[in-house]
XYZ file of C-alpha atoms in Angstrom:
378
model
C -0.060 -0.069 0.037
C 1.182 3.184 -0.759
C -0.221 6.321 0.588
C 0.698 9.910 -1.119
C -0.257 13.498 0.982
C -0.738 15.418 -2.302
C -3.698 13.767 -3.027
C -5.609 14.733 -0.804
C -3.983 17.327 1.868
C -4.173 21.058 1.213
C -1.581 23.146 -0.001
C -3.275 26.383 1.912
C -6.435 26.537 4.216
C -7.443 28.238 1.384
C -8.227 25.603 -0.885
C -11.045 22.755 -1.506
C -10.978 19.734 0.611
C -10.155 16.747 -1.758
C -12.752 14.148 -2.080
C -11.407 10.161 -2.938
C -14.557 9.341 -6.034
C -15.378 6.050 -8.083
C -15.844 7.033 -11.322
C -17.220 3.187 -12.219
C -20.812 3.883 -13.250
C -21.777 0.432 -12.402
C -21.072 1.787 -8.172
C -23.496 5.319 -9.260
C -27.054 3.591 -11.035
C -28.564 6.990 -9.550
C -25.221 9.273 -11.704
C -28.537 10.351 -14.857
C -30.668 10.952 -12.736
C -29.436 13.334 -10.504
C -27.670 15.391 -13.758
C -31.898 15.597 -15.024
C -32.218 17.118 -11.551
C -29.585 19.262 -11.573
C -29.920 20.469 -15.392
C -33.795 21.465 -14.788
C -32.578 23.060 -11.976
C -30.552 25.343 -14.087
C -32.466 25.955 -16.627
C -35.212 26.805 -13.920
C -32.063 29.522 -12.587
C -31.351 30.404 -15.691
C -35.023 31.939 -16.403
C -35.382 33.434 -13.101
C -32.165 34.899 -12.768
C -32.971 36.976 -15.981
C -32.959 40.277 -16.181
C -30.491 41.665 -19.360
C -32.161 44.850 -18.823
C -29.105 47.258 -17.385
C -29.808 50.878 -18.136
C -31.548 53.740 -20.389
C -29.391 56.810 -21.837
C -30.708 60.057 -22.142
C -30.483 62.705 -24.397
C -31.663 63.315 -27.118
C -35.064 65.295 -27.961
C -36.787 62.681 -30.941
C -37.173 59.159 -32.292
C -32.651 57.927 -31.859
C -32.656 56.907 -36.044
C -29.122 55.308 -36.562
C -26.739 53.070 -33.948
C -22.583 53.099 -34.563
C -20.265 51.226 -32.538
C -16.442 51.849 -32.103
C -13.986 48.850 -34.019
C -12.069 49.146 -31.782
C -12.740 51.335 -27.665
C -15.324 48.995 -26.107
C -17.365 52.187 -24.166
C -17.694 55.380 -26.946
C -20.796 54.362 -29.400
C -22.710 56.796 -31.528
C -26.616 57.735 -31.962
C -28.139 60.022 -34.363
C -31.727 61.121 -34.059
C -34.177 63.374 -35.303
C -34.620 66.177 -32.957
C -34.342 70.049 -33.045
C -36.377 73.240 -33.520
C -37.197 73.989 -37.425
C -36.425 70.998 -37.670
C -32.889 70.734 -39.406
C -30.974 71.579 -36.325
C -30.005 67.559 -35.983
C -27.475 65.976 -34.124
C -24.938 62.922 -33.426
C -23.964 62.134 -29.630
C -21.080 59.329 -28.974
C -21.618 58.458 -25.501
C -19.345 56.280 -23.344
C -19.949 52.717 -22.036
C -17.581 52.475 -19.213
C -20.103 51.172 -16.299
C -16.603 51.162 -13.351
C -17.086 55.048 -13.995
C -19.829 57.318 -11.810
C -22.644 59.037 -13.685
C -20.581 57.903 -16.870
C -24.298 57.145 -19.027
C -25.802 60.449 -18.144
C -24.241 62.779 -19.994
C -23.182 62.156 -23.792
C -18.829 62.451 -24.210
C -19.577 65.117 -27.600
C -22.250 66.297 -29.700
C -21.718 67.129 -33.779
C -24.379 69.085 -35.427
C -25.158 68.543 -38.494
C -28.253 70.686 -41.493
C -29.399 66.468 -42.732
C -31.589 63.952 -41.137
C -29.494 60.940 -40.422
C -31.000 57.857 -41.327
C -28.159 55.371 -40.598
C -25.012 55.545 -39.070
C -21.488 52.840 -39.692
C -18.007 53.624 -38.776
C -15.189 52.497 -40.593
C -13.250 49.023 -39.429
C -10.301 50.332 -39.640
C -9.920 54.737 -38.948
C -11.313 56.898 -37.146
C -14.283 57.387 -39.795
C -17.301 56.865 -39.536
C -20.751 57.634 -42.247
C -23.873 58.968 -41.982
C -26.327 58.644 -44.772
C -29.733 60.892 -45.271
C -30.119 63.216 -48.010
C -27.148 63.649 -48.633
C -24.065 60.607 -47.847
C -21.389 62.293 -45.322
C -18.251 60.749 -44.056
C -16.965 61.908 -40.718
C -13.596 62.387 -38.794
C -13.515 61.503 -35.324
C -11.736 65.019 -33.663
C -13.717 66.704 -36.295
C -17.706 68.789 -36.430
C -17.999 69.061 -40.228
C -18.402 65.937 -42.645
C -14.701 65.514 -44.199
C -16.595 65.073 -48.027
C -19.779 64.375 -49.065
C -22.506 62.643 -51.597
C -25.421 63.357 -52.766
C -27.228 61.473 -55.700
C -30.616 62.291 -56.681
C -33.403 63.905 -54.437
C -34.403 60.698 -52.990
C -32.898 60.128 -49.499
C -31.180 57.125 -47.630
C -32.363 54.607 -46.254
C -28.856 52.638 -45.673
C -25.022 52.612 -44.876
C -22.857 50.481 -44.305
C -19.065 49.388 -44.442
C -17.677 46.544 -46.002
C -14.798 44.878 -44.036
C -14.151 43.385 -47.710
C -14.372 45.979 -49.845
C -17.769 44.553 -51.527
C -20.258 46.412 -53.539
C -23.793 44.438 -52.718
C -26.658 46.331 -53.639
C -29.172 44.862 -52.659
C -33.479 46.317 -51.325
C -34.318 45.858 -47.587
C -34.009 47.941 -44.799
C -29.871 47.722 -43.731
C -27.678 44.074 -44.144
C -24.392 43.440 -41.553
C -21.706 42.101 -42.161
C -20.351 38.979 -40.141
C -17.226 39.743 -38.819
C -15.884 36.216 -39.322
C -17.649 34.372 -42.256
C -16.638 38.414 -44.095
C -19.214 35.902 -47.742
C -21.726 36.203 -45.352
C -23.860 38.779 -44.523
C -27.755 39.158 -43.151
C -31.028 41.237 -44.546
C -33.384 42.623 -42.470
C -36.967 42.892 -43.890
C -39.902 44.767 -44.143
C -41.929 41.166 -43.837
C -40.974 40.956 -40.610
C -37.702 37.999 -41.322
C -34.033 37.930 -41.462
C -32.001 36.365 -44.456
C -28.307 35.541 -44.431
C -26.530 35.614 -46.748
C -23.254 33.973 -49.029
C -22.659 36.888 -51.659
C -20.609 34.095 -53.752
C -24.563 32.632 -54.128
C -27.243 34.759 -53.876
C -29.744 32.876 -56.462
C -30.712 31.182 -52.133
C -30.565 31.775 -48.327
C -28.067 30.322 -46.938
C -30.888 30.385 -43.957
C -34.443 32.625 -43.124
C -34.575 33.963 -39.550
C -38.604 34.252 -38.269
C -39.780 35.101 -34.613
C -40.608 38.900 -35.134
C -44.541 39.774 -36.873
C -43.590 42.953 -37.986
C -40.802 44.885 -40.574
C -37.332 44.240 -39.028
C -35.746 48.090 -39.246
C -32.057 47.368 -38.177
C -29.066 44.198 -37.786
C -25.770 44.214 -36.110
C -23.629 40.762 -35.623
C -21.510 40.359 -32.413
C -17.695 39.712 -32.523
C -17.513 35.956 -32.543
C -19.996 35.615 -36.104
C -22.122 33.714 -34.759
C -24.691 35.101 -33.552
C -26.390 38.635 -34.252
C -29.007 41.165 -32.715
C -32.253 42.865 -34.878
C -34.541 45.527 -33.977
C -38.036 45.675 -35.126
C -40.692 47.467 -35.691
C -42.800 46.119 -33.210
C -41.338 47.213 -29.879
C -38.403 44.005 -29.130
C -35.423 43.286 -29.884
C -34.175 39.844 -29.814
C -30.968 37.233 -30.653
C -30.808 35.088 -33.142
C -27.827 32.216 -33.835
C -26.705 32.655 -37.760
C -27.767 28.921 -37.844
C -30.931 28.937 -36.484
C -34.145 30.320 -37.836
C -36.001 30.944 -34.065
C -34.818 33.731 -31.568
C -32.974 32.622 -28.657
C -34.124 35.454 -26.799
C -36.152 37.501 -26.498
C -35.225 41.755 -25.698
C -38.673 44.236 -24.872
C -39.728 46.694 -22.277
C -43.678 48.542 -21.127
C -42.381 52.239 -22.447
C -40.454 51.076 -25.835
C -41.599 52.024 -28.530
C -40.237 50.828 -32.262
C -37.206 50.254 -32.708
C -34.659 51.482 -34.983
C -31.065 50.360 -34.567
C -28.692 48.268 -32.380
C -25.778 47.418 -31.915
C -23.731 44.624 -30.017
C -20.746 45.755 -28.207
C -16.946 44.147 -29.341
C -17.081 42.745 -26.194
C -20.176 39.813 -26.769
C -21.588 41.679 -23.832
C -23.826 43.927 -24.660
C -26.366 45.283 -26.847
C -27.716 49.632 -26.830
C -31.108 49.841 -28.443
C -32.789 52.948 -29.419
C -35.962 53.742 -30.388
C -38.671 55.490 -30.834
C -39.623 57.145 -27.114
C -35.608 59.240 -27.891
C -34.501 55.990 -25.247
C -31.007 54.247 -25.622
C -31.193 51.066 -23.836
C -28.512 49.002 -22.114
C -29.038 44.799 -22.827
C -26.748 41.626 -21.532
C -25.995 39.528 -23.932
C -26.739 36.460 -22.040
C -30.038 37.925 -19.263
C -28.973 35.546 -16.933
C -24.597 36.335 -16.935
C -23.604 38.214 -13.578
C -21.974 41.832 -13.589
C -18.774 42.452 -13.255
C -15.588 39.448 -11.856
C -16.291 36.004 -11.270
C -14.341 33.712 -8.887
C -12.943 30.210 -10.501
C -15.583 28.734 -8.176
C -18.265 30.873 -9.815
C -16.712 29.926 -13.135
C -16.619 25.983 -13.099
C -20.524 25.901 -11.869
C -21.433 28.271 -15.071
C -19.641 26.048 -17.462
C -21.166 22.698 -15.316
C -24.152 23.748 -15.509
C -23.685 24.649 -19.529
C -22.757 21.281 -19.963
C -26.198 20.229 -18.157
C -28.563 21.721 -20.086
C -26.635 20.897 -23.385
C -26.655 17.286 -22.507
C -30.084 17.395 -21.461
C -31.264 19.989 -24.664
C -34.082 18.265 -26.288
C -35.651 16.757 -23.577
C -39.915 17.751 -22.622
C -39.263 20.138 -19.374
C -35.602 21.372 -20.373
C -36.267 22.493 -23.064
C -39.368 24.008 -22.835
C -37.571 26.467 -19.956
C -34.787 26.978 -22.002
C -37.699 27.926 -24.703
C -40.414 30.055 -22.659
C -40.602 33.545 -23.225
C -43.295 36.415 -21.598
C -43.953 38.805 -24.816
C -46.604 41.264 -24.528
C -49.979 40.351 -25.407
C -50.371 42.366 -28.443
C -47.015 40.916 -29.909
C -48.717 37.765 -29.040
C -51.971 37.968 -31.091
C -49.774 39.211 -34.026
C -47.640 35.667 -34.062
C -51.026 33.554 -34.394
C -51.975 35.470 -36.762
C -48.826 35.039 -38.984
C -49.129 32.218 -38.188
C -52.277 31.734 -39.148
C -51.633 33.452 -42.038
C -48.763 31.192 -43.619
C -50.565 28.094 -42.449
C -53.455 28.632 -44.211
C -50.626 29.569 -47.342
C -49.292 26.951 -46.715
C -52.324 24.634 -47.566
C -53.052 26.445 -50.029
C -49.253 25.325 -51.817
C -49.402 22.170 -50.994
C -53.621 21.301 -52.750
C -51.987 23.883 -55.661
C -49.452 21.141 -56.282
C -51.169 18.156 -55.773
C -53.603 18.868 -57.922
C -51.707 20.749 -61.272
C -49.697 18.536 -63.273
C -46.603 17.906 -62.505
C -44.620 19.304 -65.416
C -46.634 22.928 -65.192
C -45.432 23.573 -61.437
C -42.245 23.104 -59.108
C -42.423 23.599 -54.895
C -39.625 26.189 -54.070
C -38.212 26.020 -50.903
C -38.387 28.574 -48.579
C -35.072 30.111 -49.273
C -35.403 30.585 -51.846
C -39.012 31.505 -52.805
C -37.844 35.801 -51.753
C -35.837 36.302 -54.065
C -36.627 38.686 -57.059
C -33.591 37.615 -59.341
C -29.395 38.906 -59.101
C -28.112 41.863 -60.544
C -24.989 41.841 -61.538
């Protein structure tokens, strides 16, 4: 017999006692039942502590129409709105999002005035410049209060503008688009029909994925820095988070006072989401609704990782799946979703009847990913 003190003694008094354990499955016949109970409790606790809303930023006097995040600074965001006494005094406000500094979220760091209405704003991926569009397309320097370049085309206003990270120009009739920062050829388009469509620009005849759940027009979309998820804001007064390869949203954010969401941005540290809505407020949300703010101890990190593994293992179990997927939404959105589902089911029945009673060579079944694509232009 041999006995090594390092196997059971603590090095310091702050260490956890080491417990010897035999991992033979035959000695633990109730292990799966225990882990299922733990997974169920972890899912319930996740929904219990899901409090995504952090802070509301005031300062605008009219609807917030556009947002832009800084590519290298995590605590800076710019917002543009339609405020002004005579209707032509428009402003861009740059906010320092440093939650560690007291009262840093009360006032904007910088305010830039312009003579045009802002419909969209976006920041360069490399340089300290950002672009706005409205009656004119203007290029701004972060250190100046006047645009360095201005462009005009015709007499109509421009409703969307984006910096392309791979310097490829693509025109498509939609409210706005967002480029995937990891998959450089993939982008997501937000449309008026309440859906979002993810495309590969090398093959535009079919969408990679159709993202549903919104019940009204989608007005803005932005990707997370990891490229695995994106956030969308809609006319139905909600903010939703989608995975790039899933058609249903994993999270929906809403408040009683929040109106139509015109713009959304995902922070560069992958922890926060900023939304701008019609009632002049910017709102700061957590990307993970149940995540704790601040530093975590090693034991808390280990517990979170263990709970995530348990929820991943039992995610298809009916009880765990029901708890993880259930979300409370306002009654108006719930009724609109039921009405939209009824309309889609009716159209699907009509299509099935048309295919059943028509000759095979006269009509063909069109996949959902190709149904909303009119054509391509080169």
